[in-house]
Coordinates of C-alpha atoms in Angstrom, one line a residue:
X1 CA 172.6 11.5 -179.4
X2 CA 174.1 9.8 -182.5
X3 CA 177.1 7.5 -182.3
X4 CA 179.2 10.3 -183.7
X5 CA 178.0 12.7 -181.0
X6 CA 178.4 10.1 -178.3
X7 CA 182.0 9.5 -179.1
X8 CA 182.7 13.3 -179.2
X9 CA 180.9 13.8 -175.9
X10 CA 182.9 10.9 -174.3
X11 CA 186.2 12.5 -175.4
X12 CA 185.1 15.8 -173.9
X13 CA 184.1 14.2 -170.6
X14 CA 187.5 12.4 -170.5
X15 CA 189.3 15.7 -170.8
X16 CA 187.6 16.9 -167.6
X17 CA 189.5 14.3 -165.6
X18 CA 188.2 14.3 -162.0
X19 CA 186.4 17.7 -162.3
X20 CA 182.7 17.5 -161.3
X21 CA 180.5 18.8 -164.1
X22 CA 177.6 19.4 -161.7
X23 CA 179.7 22.0 -159.8
X24 CA 180.3 24.1 -162.9
X25 CA 176.9 25.9 -163.1
X26 CA 177.0 26.8 -159.4
X27 CA 180.4 28.4 -159.8
X28 CA 179.4 30.2 -163.0
X29 CA 176.3 31.6 -161.4
X30 CA 178.5 33.0 -158.6
X31 CA 180.7 34.9 -161.1
X32 CA 177.7 36.1 -163.0
X33 CA 175.9 37.3 -159.8
X34 CA 179.0 39.2 -158.8
X35 CA 179.2 40.8 -162.2
X36 CA 175.5 41.7 -162.3
X37 CA 175.7 43.4 -158.9
X38 CA 178.8 45.3 -160.0
X39 CA 176.8 46.5 -163.1
X40 CA 173.8 47.5 -160.9
X41 CA 176.0 49.3 -158.4
X42 CA 177.6 51.4 -161.1
X43 CA 174.4 52.2 -163.0
X44 CA 172.6 53.2 -159.8
X45 CA 170.7 49.9 -159.8
X46 CA 168.2 49.9 -162.6
X47 CA 165.5 52.5 -162.4
X48 CA 164.0 53.8 -165.7
X49 CA 167.0 55.4 -167.2
X50 CA 167.7 55.0 -170.8
X51 CA 171.0 53.8 -172.2
X52 CA 171.8 57.2 -173.7
X53 CA 171.3 59.0 -170.4
X54 CA 173.5 56.6 -168.5
X55 CA 176.2 56.9 -171.2
X56 CA 176.2 60.7 -170.7
X57 CA 176.0 60.6 -166.9
X58 CA 178.9 58.2 -166.6
X59 CA 181.0 59.8 -169.4
X60 CA 181.2 56.5 -171.3
X61 CA 183.7 56.5 -174.2
X62 CA 181.8 56.2 -177.5
X63 CA 183.4 52.9 -178.4
X64 CA 182.1 51.3 -175.1
X65 CA 178.6 52.9 -175.2
X66 CA 177.1 49.7 -176.7
X67 CA 178.0 47.9 -173.5
X68 CA 175.6 49.9 -171.4
X69 CA 172.7 48.6 -173.5
X70 CA 173.9 45.0 -173.0
X71 CA 174.3 45.6 -169.2
X72 CA 170.7 46.9 -169.0
X73 CA 169.5 43.8 -170.9
X74 CA 171.4 41.5 -168.6
X75 CA 170.0 43.2 -165.5
X76 CA 166.5 43.1 -166.9
X77 CA 166.8 39.3 -167.4
X78 CA 168.1 38.9 -163.8
X79 CA 165.7 40.8 -161.6
X80 CA 167.3 39.4 -158.4
X81 CA 170.4 41.5 -158.9
X82 CA 170.5 44.4 -156.5
X83 CA 172.7 47.3 -155.6
X84 CA 176.2 46.6 -154.2
X85 CA 178.1 43.3 -154.6
X86 CA 179.9 40.8 -152.5
X87 CA 182.9 39.2 -154.2
X88 CA 183.4 36.5 -151.5
X89 CA 184.2 33.2 -153.1
X90 CA 185.3 34.8 -156.4
X91 CA 188.7 33.1 -156.7
X92 CA 187.2 29.8 -155.6
X93 CA 184.5 30.0 -158.3
X94 CA 187.2 30.6 -161.0
X95 CA 189.2 27.6 -159.7
X96 CA 186.1 25.3 -159.8
X97 CA 185.6 26.4 -163.5
X98 CA 189.2 25.4 -164.2
X99 CA 190.6 28.9 -165.0
X100 CA 194.2 29.7 -164.1
X101 CA 194.5 32.1 -161.1
X102 CA 195.4 35.0 -163.3
X103 CA 191.9 35.2 -164.7
X104 CA 190.4 35.7 -161.3
X105 CA 192.9 38.5 -160.6
X106 CA 192.2 40.1 -163.9
X107 CA 188.4 40.0 -163.5
X108 CA 188.6 41.3 -159.9
X109 CA 190.7 44.2 -161.1
X110 CA 188.3 44.9 -164.0
X111 CA 185.3 45.0 -161.6
X112 CA 187.1 47.5 -159.4
X113 CA 187.8 49.7 -162.3
X114 CA 184.6 49.5 -164.3
X115 CA 184.1 53.3 -164.4
X116 CA 187.6 53.9 -165.7
X117 CA 187.3 51.1 -168.2
X118 CA 184.0 52.6 -169.5
X119 CA 185.6 56.0 -169.8
X120 CA 188.7 54.6 -171.5
X121 CA 190.9 56.0 -168.7
X122 CA 192.2 52.4 -168.2
X123 CA 192.3 49.8 -171.0
X124 CA 191.4 46.2 -170.4
X125 CA 194.8 45.3 -172.1
X126 CA 196.6 47.1 -169.2
X127 CA 194.8 44.8 -166.7
X128 CA 194.9 41.6 -168.8
X129 CA 198.4 41.9 -170.0
X130 CA 199.9 43.5 -166.9
X131 CA 202.9 41.2 -167.0
X132 CA 203.5 41.7 -170.7
X133 CA 202.8 38.0 -171.5
X134 CA 200.0 38.3 -174.1
X135 CA 200.0 34.6 -175.0
X136 CA 199.7 33.4 -171.4
X137 CA 196.9 35.9 -170.7
X138 CA 194.8 34.9 -173.7
X139 CA 195.4 31.3 -173.0
X140 CA 194.2 31.8 -169.5
X141 CA 190.9 33.3 -170.7
X142 CA 190.4 30.3 -173.0
X143 CA 191.6 27.6 -170.6
X144 CA 188.7 26.3 -168.5
X145 CA 186.5 23.3 -168.0
X146 CA 183.9 24.3 -170.6
X147 CA 186.5 24.9 -173.4
X148 CA 188.5 21.8 -172.3
X149 CA 185.4 19.7 -172.9
X150 CA 184.6 21.4 -176.2
X151 CA 188.2 21.2 -177.6
X152 CA 188.5 17.5 -176.8
X153 CA 185.1 16.8 -178.4
X154 CA 186.2 18.9 -181.4
X155 CA 189.3 16.8 -181.7
X156 CA 187.3 13.6 -181.8
X157 CA 185.0 15.1 -184.6
X158 CA 188.1 15.9 -186.6
X159 CA 189.6 12.5 -186.0
X160 CA 186.4 10.8 -187.2
X161 CA 187.0 12.4 -190.6
X162 CA 190.4 10.7 -190.9
X163 CA 189.1 7.5 -192.4
X164 CA 187.7 9.3 -195.4
X165 CA 190.9 10.9 -196.5
X166 CA 194.6 10.1 -196.2
X167 CA 196.3 12.3 -195.3
X168 CA 193.5 14.3 -193.7
X169 CA 193.8 17.9 -194.6
X170 CA 192.9 20.3 -191.7
X171 CA 192.8 24.0 -191.9
X172 CA 192.4 25.9 -188.6
X173 CA 191.2 29.4 -188.6
X174 CA 192.1 31.9 -185.9
X175 CA 194.2 29.4 -184.0
X176 CA 195.2 32.0 -181.4
X177 CA 197.0 30.6 -178.4
X178 CA 196.7 27.0 -179.7
X179 CA 194.5 25.4 -177.0
X180 CA 192.1 23.9 -179.6
X181 CA 195.1 23.0 -181.8
X182 CA 196.7 21.0 -179.1
X183 CA 193.5 19.1 -178.4
X184 CA 193.0 18.2 -182.1
X185 CA 196.6 17.2 -182.6
X186 CA 196.3 14.8 -179.6
X187 CA 193.2 13.3 -181.1
X188 CA 195.1 12.8 -184.5
X189 CA 198.0 10.9 -183.1
X190 CA 198.6 7.8 -185.2
X191 CA 196.8 9.2 -188.2
X192 CA 198.2 10.8 -191.4
X193 CA 197.3 14.5 -191.6
X194 CA 198.4 17.8 -193.0
X195 CA 197.6 20.7 -190.7
X196 CA 197.5 24.4 -191.7
X197 CA 197.4 26.7 -188.6
X198 CA 196.3 30.2 -189.5
X199 CA 195.7 33.4 -187.6
X200 CA 195.5 37.1 -188.4
X201 CA 198.5 37.8 -186.1
X202 CA 202.1 36.7 -186.6
X203 CA 202.4 36.6 -182.8
X204 CA 200.3 33.5 -182.8
X205 CA 201.7 31.9 -186.0
X206 CA 205.2 32.2 -184.7
X207 CA 204.2 30.8 -181.3
X208 CA 202.5 27.9 -183.0
X209 CA 205.5 27.1 -185.0
X210 CA 207.6 27.1 -181.8
X211 CA 205.1 25.0 -179.9
X212 CA 204.0 22.4 -182.5
X213 CA 207.1 22.2 -184.7
X214 CA 206.7 20.3 -187.9
X215 CA 203.2 19.0 -186.9
X216 CA 201.7 22.2 -188.4
X217 CA 202.4 24.6 -191.2
X218 CA 201.5 28.2 -190.3
X219 CA 200.2 31.1 -192.3
X220 CA 198.4 34.4 -192.0
X221 CA 194.7 34.6 -192.7
X222 CA 192.0 37.2 -192.0
X223 CA 188.4 36.0 -191.6
X224 CA 187.1 39.2 -193.1
X225 CA 189.1 39.1 -196.3
X226 CA 189.1 36.8 -199.3
X227 CA 191.1 33.7 -198.4
X228 CA 194.4 33.1 -200.1
X229 CA 194.2 29.3 -199.5
X230 CA 193.3 27.3 -202.6
X231 CA 189.6 26.4 -202.8
X232 CA 188.8 22.7 -202.0
X233 CA 192.1 22.3 -200.2
X234 CA 190.6 21.1 -196.9
X235 CA 188.8 18.0 -195.6
X236 CA 188.1 19.7 -192.3
X237 CA 188.0 23.4 -191.4
X238 CA 188.4 24.0 -187.7
X239 CA 187.5 27.3 -185.9
X240 CA 187.8 27.5 -182.1
X241 CA 185.8 30.4 -180.6
X242 CA 186.8 32.8 -183.4
X243 CA 183.9 33.1 -185.9
X244 CA 182.2 35.8 -183.8
X245 CA 185.0 38.0 -185.0
X246 CA 183.6 37.9 -188.5
X247 CA 182.1 41.3 -189.5
X248 CA 179.7 39.4 -191.8
X249 CA 179.1 35.8 -190.7
X250 CA 177.5 34.8 -194.0
X251 CA 180.4 36.0 -196.1
X252 CA 182.9 34.3 -193.8
X253 CA 180.9 31.0 -193.9
X254 CA 180.8 31.2 -197.7
X255 CA 184.6 31.6 -197.8
X256 CA 184.9 28.6 -195.5
X257 CA 182.5 26.6 -197.7
X258 CA 184.9 27.3 -200.7
X259 CA 187.7 25.5 -198.8
X260 CA 185.7 22.3 -198.7
X261 CA 184.6 19.7 -201.2
X262 CA 181.0 18.4 -200.7
X263 CA 181.1 16.2 -197.6
X264 CA 183.9 18.2 -196.0
X265 CA 183.5 19.2 -192.4
X266 CA 183.3 22.5 -190.5
X267 CA 184.0 22.0 -186.8
X268 CA 183.7 25.1 -184.7
X269 CA 183.0 26.3 -181.1
X270 CA 181.2 29.4 -180.3
X271 CA 179.5 31.2 -177.4
X272 CA 175.7 31.4 -178.0
X273 CA 174.9 33.8 -175.2
X274 CA 176.5 36.8 -173.5
X275 CA 177.7 36.1 -169.9
X276 CA 177.5 38.9 -167.4
X277 CA 181.0 37.9 -166.3
X278 CA 182.3 38.5 -169.8
X279 CA 180.4 41.7 -170.2
X280 CA 182.4 43.1 -167.2
X281 CA 185.7 41.9 -168.4
X282 CA 186.8 40.5 -171.8
X283 CA 183.9 42.2 -173.7
X284 CA 185.8 45.5 -173.4
X285 CA 188.1 44.1 -176.1
X286 CA 185.2 43.6 -178.5
X287 CA 182.5 45.6 -180.3
X288 CA 179.8 44.6 -182.6
X289 CA 176.7 42.4 -182.7
X290 CA 175.7 40.0 -179.9
X291 CA 176.6 36.3 -180.1
X292 CA 174.4 34.3 -182.4
X293 CA 172.2 31.7 -180.7
X294 CA 172.1 28.1 -182.0
X295 CA 169.1 28.5 -184.4
X296 CA 170.8 31.6 -185.9
X297 CA 174.0 29.6 -186.5
X298 CA 172.0 26.8 -188.1
X299 CA 170.3 29.3 -190.4
X300 CA 173.6 31.0 -191.3
X301 CA 175.2 27.6 -192.0
X302 CA 172.3 26.5 -194.2
X303 CA 172.4 29.7 -196.2
X304 CA 176.2 29.3 -196.8
X305 CA 175.8 25.7 -198.2
X306 CA 176.2 23.6 -195.1
X307 CA 174.1 21.0 -193.4
X308 CA 174.2 21.4 -189.6
X309 CA 175.0 17.9 -188.3
X310 CA 175.2 18.2 -184.5
X311 CA 176.0 20.4 -181.6
X312 CA 177.2 19.7 -178.1
X313 CA 176.8 19.7 -175.1
X314 CA 173.2 18.5 -174.8
X315 CA 170.9 21.3 -173.5
X316 CA 170.3 19.5 -170.2
X317 CA 173.9 19.0 -169.5
X318 CA 175.6 21.1 -166.7
X319 CA 178.2 21.8 -169.4
X320 CA 175.6 23.8 -171.3
X321 CA 175.5 26.4 -168.5
X322 CA 178.1 28.7 -170.1
X323 CA 176.3 28.8 -173.5
X324 CA 179.5 27.6 -175.3
X325 CA 178.8 25.1 -178.0
X326 CA 180.5 22.8 -180.4
X327 CA 179.0 22.6 -183.9
X328 CA 179.6 20.2 -186.8
X329 CA 178.4 21.1 -190.2
X330 CA 178.9 19.2 -193.5
X331 CA 179.4 20.9 -196.9
X332 CA 176.6 20.2 -199.3

């Protein structure tokens, strides 16, 4: 790794405190195994059925039909998954991964109601936001050991840009519940900066104003619309697990490139593979193309006028098990 990557990795490891990174892949495999077996049980194991036949047989709502194809792909890539599933150790696995207890409860409820979720008889929002606290529920989904590592490492990459500009101008896209924001603000302590927190929803911008006070300025911004922010107004653009919401990644990256002068940084985190655990839970909130893998992100960045600089964690690291990665790209 480069010195730049070394410092970012060290910051990420520090954020894990006493958590054992080697235990994370084992716990993740447990959740994915349970999820795969739940899929197989509902689909009648695997057989030779086509996606369209399964959709018709199970009465899957049109907006969730795409999930069946993804389930079949996941099962084909995991031939050990068999009919039926045993959820023993489910809560323990979530705890090892650093998720709050509510995420284990939500996922268990989703697995028990997969047929109803597929038919739109129950919405994932009903299960995820059962107590009405949307912010806490979304934060719980994003608050785990993998994202803790990535957010802290992202904060260090943002901090490293501070020497080149004073004050450092940071624009965060899709700040959501503010977990990435908090990590970056911690890293920027003692430096001069201007921080624009943006999201598509006022729910999140209002919450960020209340949480971070005058450390940030908040505004509305939609990744899929032309940006209202002045071109060249950022030294760093930050995007924590949000760019997959772009309906056209190339156009969104080009808009981001317009916010930066040459040499400016794009720091972002993204999932680069679909997890069976997510396919049986949070993925009911989404629709659209599969996550881009790392080579596809590099190609998209290059086409939009960026030079990919680094990505973390290292492929052999136990922290790579979830397929969640941190990218740094520099504007050409």
